[in-house]
Coordinates of N, CA and C in Angstrom, one line a residue:
M29 N 11.6 11.9 27.1 CA 12.0 12.3 25.9 C 11.6 11.3 25.0
S30 N 10.7 11.3 24.1 CA 10.8 10.1 22.9 C 11.5 10.4 21.6
T31 N 12.2 9.4 21.5 CA 12.6 9.6 19.9 C 12.0 8.7 18.8
A32 N 11.7 9.6 17.8 CA 10.8 8.9 16.8 C 11.8 7.9 15.9
R33 N 11.5 6.6 15.7 CA 12.0 5.7 14.6 C 11.1 5.4 13.6
R34 N 12.0 5.6 12.1 CA 11.6 5.4 10.8 C 11.1 4.0 10.9
G35 N 10.3 3.7 10.3 CA 10.1 2.4 9.6 C 11.1 1.7 8.7
R36 N 11.0 0.7 8.2 CA 11.8 0.0 7.3 C 11.2 -0.4 6.2
L37 N 11.6 -0.3 4.6 CA 11.3 -0.5 3.1 C 11.6 -1.8 3.0
L38 N 10.7 -2.8 2.3 CA 11.0 -3.5 1.6 C 10.1 -3.5 0.2
V39 N 11.4 -3.3 -0.7 CA 10.7 -3.4 -2.1 C 10.9 -4.8 -3.0
F40 N 9.7 -4.7 -3.7 CA 9.4 -5.8 -4.3 C 9.8 -5.6 -6.1
L41 N 10.9 -6.1 -6.9 CA 11.0 -5.5 -7.9 C 11.2 -6.5 -9.1
G42 N 10.6 -6.2 -10.4 CA 10.5 -7.2 -11.2 C 10.8 -5.9 -12.3
A43 N 11.1 -7.2 -13.7 CA 11.8 -6.6 -15.0 C 10.7 -6.4 -15.7
A44 N 9.4 -6.6 -15.5 CA 8.3 -6.2 -16.4 C 7.2 -6.2 -15.7
P45 N 6.1 -5.5 -16.1 CA 4.9 -5.6 -15.6 C 4.1 -7.2 -15.8
G46 N 3.5 -7.7 -14.5 CA 2.7 -8.9 -14.7 C 4.0 -10.0 -14.1
V47 N 4.9 -9.5 -13.6 CA 5.9 -10.7 -13.2 C 5.9 -11.3 -11.8
G48 N 4.5 -10.9 -11.3 CA 4.5 -11.3 -9.5 C 5.1 -10.3 -8.5
K49 N 5.1 -9.3 -8.8 CA 5.6 -8.2 -7.5 C 4.3 -8.4 -6.5
T50 N 3.4 -8.2 -7.0 CA 2.1 -7.5 -5.9 C 1.9 -9.3 -5.7
Y51 N 2.1 -10.0 -6.0 CA 1.7 -11.5 -5.7 C 2.7 -11.6 -4.5
A52 N 3.9 -11.5 -4.8 CA 5.1 -12.0 -3.6 C 4.8 -11.2 -2.7
M53 N 4.4 -9.8 -2.8 CA 4.3 -8.9 -1.5 C 3.2 -9.5 -0.8
L54 N 1.8 -9.6 -1.5 CA 0.5 -10.6 -0.6 C 1.3 -11.6 -0.1
E55 N 2.2 -12.6 -0.6 CA 2.7 -13.8 0.2 C 3.5 -13.8 1.3
E56 N 4.4 -12.3 1.3 CA 4.9 -12.4 2.6 C 4.2 -11.3 3.1
A57 N 3.0 -10.6 2.9 CA 2.2 -10.3 4.1 C 1.4 -11.6 4.8
H58 N 1.1 -12.5 4.2 CA 0.3 -13.5 5.0 C 1.5 -14.0 5.8
R59 N 2.7 -14.2 5.2 CA 3.7 -15.0 6.4 C 4.3 -14.0 7.3
L60 N 3.7 -12.7 7.2 CA 3.8 -11.8 8.5 C 2.7 -12.0 9.5
L61 N 1.3 -11.9 8.9 CA 0.4 -12.2 9.7 C 0.6 -13.4 10.1
G62 N 1.1 -14.8 9.7 CA 1.1 -16.2 10.3 C 2.3 -15.9 11.5
Q63 N 3.0 -14.9 11.8 CA 4.0 -14.7 12.7 C 3.2 -13.6 13.6
G64 N 2.2 -13.3 13.5 CA 1.3 -12.7 14.7 C 1.6 -10.8 14.0
R65 N 2.2 -10.5 13.3 CA 2.4 -8.9 12.8 C 1.2 -8.3 12.6
D66 N 1.1 -7.3 12.9 CA 0.2 -6.2 12.4 C 0.1 -5.8 11.2
V67 N -0.7 -6.5 9.8 CA -0.2 -6.3 8.9 C -1.5 -5.5 7.8
V68 N -1.6 -4.4 7.3 CA -2.6 -3.6 6.5 C -2.4 -3.3 5.1
S69 N -3.4 -3.5 4.5 CA -2.9 -3.1 3.0 C -3.6 -1.7 2.3
A70 N -2.7 -0.6 2.5 CA -2.3 1.0 2.1 C -3.4 0.9 1.0
V71 N -2.6 0.2 -0.3 CA -3.3 0.2 -1.5 C -2.8 -1.0 -2.2
V72 N -3.3 -2.1 -2.4 CA -2.9 -2.7 -3.6 C -4.1 -3.6 -4.7
L73 N -3.2 -3.4 -5.8 CA -4.3 -3.5 -6.9 C -3.7 -4.8 -7.6
D74 N -5.2 -5.3 -7.8 CA -4.8 -7.2 -8.1 C -5.0 -7.0 -9.8
H75 N -5.4 -5.9 -10.6 CA -5.3 -5.7 -12.1 C -5.6 -6.7 -12.4
G76 N -6.9 -7.2 -12.2 CA -7.7 -8.0 -12.7 C -7.4 -9.7 -12.6
R77 N -6.3 -9.9 -11.8 CA -5.9 -11.2 -11.5 C -6.8 -11.6 -10.5
S78 N -7.2 -12.9 -10.9 CA -8.0 -13.8 -9.6 C -6.9 -14.3 -8.5
A79 N -6.0 -14.8 -8.5 CA -5.0 -15.2 -8.1 C -4.1 -14.2 -6.9
T80 N -4.2 -13.1 -7.4 CA -3.4 -12.1 -6.9 C -5.4 -11.6 -5.8
A81 N -6.1 -11.4 -6.5 CA -7.4 -11.0 -5.8 C -7.5 -11.9 -4.3
A82 N -7.2 -13.3 -4.4 CA -7.7 -14.0 -3.7 C -7.1 -14.1 -2.5
L83 N -5.3 -13.6 -3.2 CA -4.4 -13.6 -1.9 C -4.9 -12.6 -0.6
T84 N -5.4 -11.2 -1.1 CA -6.2 -10.0 -0.5 C -6.8 -10.3 0.7
A85 N -7.5 -11.5 0.8 CA -8.2 -12.3 1.7 C -7.9 -12.3 3.1
G86 N -8.2 -11.8 4.2 CA -7.7 -12.2 5.2 C -6.7 -11.1 5.9
I87 N -6.5 -9.8 4.9 CA -5.6 -8.9 5.3 C -6.7 -7.3 5.0
E88 N -6.3 -6.5 6.1 CA -7.2 -5.4 6.4 C -7.0 -4.7 5.7
A89 N -7.6 -4.0 5.1 CA -7.7 -2.8 4.0 C -7.9 -1.5 4.5
V90 N -7.1 -0.7 4.5 CA -7.3 0.9 5.0 C -8.2 1.3 4.0
P91 N -9.4 2.2 4.2 CA -10.2 2.5 3.1 C -9.4 3.4 2.1
A92 N -9.6 3.7 1.3 CA -9.0 4.7 0.4 C -9.3 6.0 0.2
R93 N -8.5 7.0 -0.1 CA -9.1 8.3 -0.1 C -9.6 8.6 -1.3
V94 N -10.9 8.9 -1.6 CA -11.7 8.7 -3.1 C -11.4 10.6 -3.2
V95 N -11.3 10.7 -4.7 CA -10.6 11.9 -5.1 C -11.5 11.6 -6.7
Q96 N -12.3 13.4 -6.8 CA -13.1 13.1 -7.9 C -12.1 14.5 -8.9
H97 N -11.7 13.6 -10.0 CA -10.7 14.6 -10.9 C -11.4 14.3 -12.7
G98 N -11.8 15.4 -13.1 CA -12.2 15.7 -14.5 C -13.2 14.5 -14.8
G99 N -14.1 14.4 -13.9 CA -15.3 13.5 -14.4 C -15.1 12.2 -13.7
I100 N -14.0 11.3 -13.3 CA -13.7 10.5 -12.8 C -13.4 10.3 -11.1
V101 N -13.8 9.0 -10.9 CA -13.4 8.7 -9.3 C -11.9 8.3 -9.3
L102 N -10.9 8.7 -8.6 CA -9.9 8.2 -8.3 C -9.7 7.6 -6.9
E103 N -8.8 6.6 -6.7 CA -8.7 6.5 -5.2 C -7.2 6.3 -4.9
E104 N -6.7 7.2 -3.8 CA -5.5 7.3 -3.6 C -5.3 6.6 -2.1
V105 N -4.3 6.6 -1.8 CA -3.5 6.1 0.1 C -4.4 7.2 0.5
D106 N -4.6 6.7 1.6 CA -5.4 8.0 2.6 C -4.4 7.7 4.0
L107 N -3.3 8.4 3.8 CA -2.4 8.5 4.6 C -2.4 8.8 6.0
D108 N -3.5 9.9 6.3 CA -3.9 10.0 7.6 C -4.6 8.6 8.3
A109 N -5.7 7.9 7.5 CA -6.0 6.9 7.9 C -4.5 5.8 8.5
V110 N -3.9 5.7 7.4 CA -2.7 4.4 8.0 C -1.9 5.1 8.9
I111 N -1.8 6.3 9.2 CA -0.8 7.1 10.5 C -1.5 6.4 11.5
G112 N -2.7 7.1 11.3 CA -3.5 6.8 12.5 C -4.0 5.2 12.9
R113 N -4.4 4.2 12.1 CA -4.1 2.9 12.6 C -3.0 2.5 12.8
R114 N -1.7 2.9 12.4 CA -0.6 2.9 13.4 C 0.2 1.3 13.3
P115 N 0.0 0.5 11.7 CA 0.2 -0.7 11.6 C 1.7 -1.1 11.8
Q116 N 2.0 -2.5 12.2 CA 3.5 -2.6 12.0 C 4.0 -2.3 10.3
V117 N 3.0 -3.1 9.8 CA 3.2 -3.3 8.1 C 2.2 -2.7 7.1
A118 N 2.5 -1.8 6.4 CA 1.5 -1.2 5.3 C 1.9 -1.9 4.0
L119 N 0.8 -2.1 3.5 CA 1.4 -3.1 2.0 C 0.9 -1.7 0.9
V120 N 1.9 -1.2 0.2 CA 1.7 -0.3 -0.9 C 2.0 -0.5 -1.9
D121 N 1.1 -0.5 -3.1 CA 1.5 -1.1 -4.3 C 1.7 -0.1 -5.4
E122 N 2.1 -0.1 -6.6 CA 2.6 0.6 -7.4 C 3.7 1.9 -7.0
L123 N 4.8 1.7 -6.6 CA 5.6 2.8 -6.3 C 5.7 4.1 -7.0
A124 N 5.7 3.7 -8.6 CA 5.9 4.7 -9.3 C 4.4 5.6 -9.6
H125 N 3.6 5.0 -9.0 CA 2.0 5.9 -9.3 C 2.2 7.5 -9.1
T126 N 1.4 8.1 -10.4 CA 1.7 9.5 -10.0 C -0.1 9.7 -8.7
N127 N 0.1 11.0 -8.1 CA -1.4 10.8 -7.0 C -2.0 11.7 -7.9
A128 N -3.4 12.0 -8.0 CA -4.4 12.7 -8.4 C -4.2 14.2 -7.8
P129 N -4.3 15.0 -9.0 CA -4.0 16.4 -8.3 C -5.0 16.7 -6.7
G130 N -4.1 17.5 -6.3 CA -4.7 18.1 -4.8 C -4.0 17.2 -3.8
S131 N -3.6 16.2 -4.0 CA -3.0 15.1 -3.1 C -1.9 15.8 -2.4
S132 N -1.6 15.6 -1.0 CA -0.5 16.3 -0.3 C 1.1 15.6 -0.8
N133 N 1.0 14.9 -1.6 CA 2.3 14.3 -2.5 C 2.0 14.5 -3.6
E134 N 2.6 14.4 -4.9 CA 3.0 14.2 -6.1 C 2.5 12.8 -6.7
K135 N 3.8 12.4 -6.1 CA 4.2 10.7 -6.1 C 4.0 9.4 -5.2
R136 N 3.3 8.4 -5.3 CA 3.2 7.4 -4.3 C 4.5 7.5 -3.6
W137 N 5.9 7.5 -3.9 CA 6.7 6.9 -3.8 C 6.9 8.3 -2.2
Q138 N 6.5 9.2 -2.8 CA 6.9 10.2 -1.4 C 5.9 9.7 -0.4
D139 N 4.5 9.4 -0.8 CA 3.6 8.9 0.5 C 4.2 8.0 1.3
I140 N 5.1 6.9 0.6 CA 5.7 5.7 1.2 C 6.9 6.8 2.0
D141 N 7.5 7.4 2.1 CA 8.1 8.4 2.4 C 7.4 9.0 4.1
V142 N 6.3 9.2 3.9 CA 5.9 9.9 4.6 C 5.6 8.6 5.8
L143 N 5.2 7.4 5.2 CA 4.4 6.4 6.2 C 5.9 6.1 7.0
L144 N 6.6 5.9 6.4 CA 8.0 5.6 7.0 C 8.5 6.5 8.1

């Protein structure tokens, strides 16, 4: 009989937008990669910051789930793809994000709970 084991959650908090939460998460991801850990990006947003975008290099990205809504294209975490990939670490940005209508969860934090 196998026992399921939940993952661990590490949250990067900041007092305001733009203080470096995503940057710190990506730096930690590179540290873990350097230790031989299996790290993927489930969703990481660089918000147009070139230094943040540069840190995504070398991190495997799981393709997003593309959703059409109201004439716009939205990209959401592909939970099935991340779960199927079974990484040791999955990077998920924007904890408070509201998912597109029709998603399996209303909020991204609920997606994270599924991944754990």
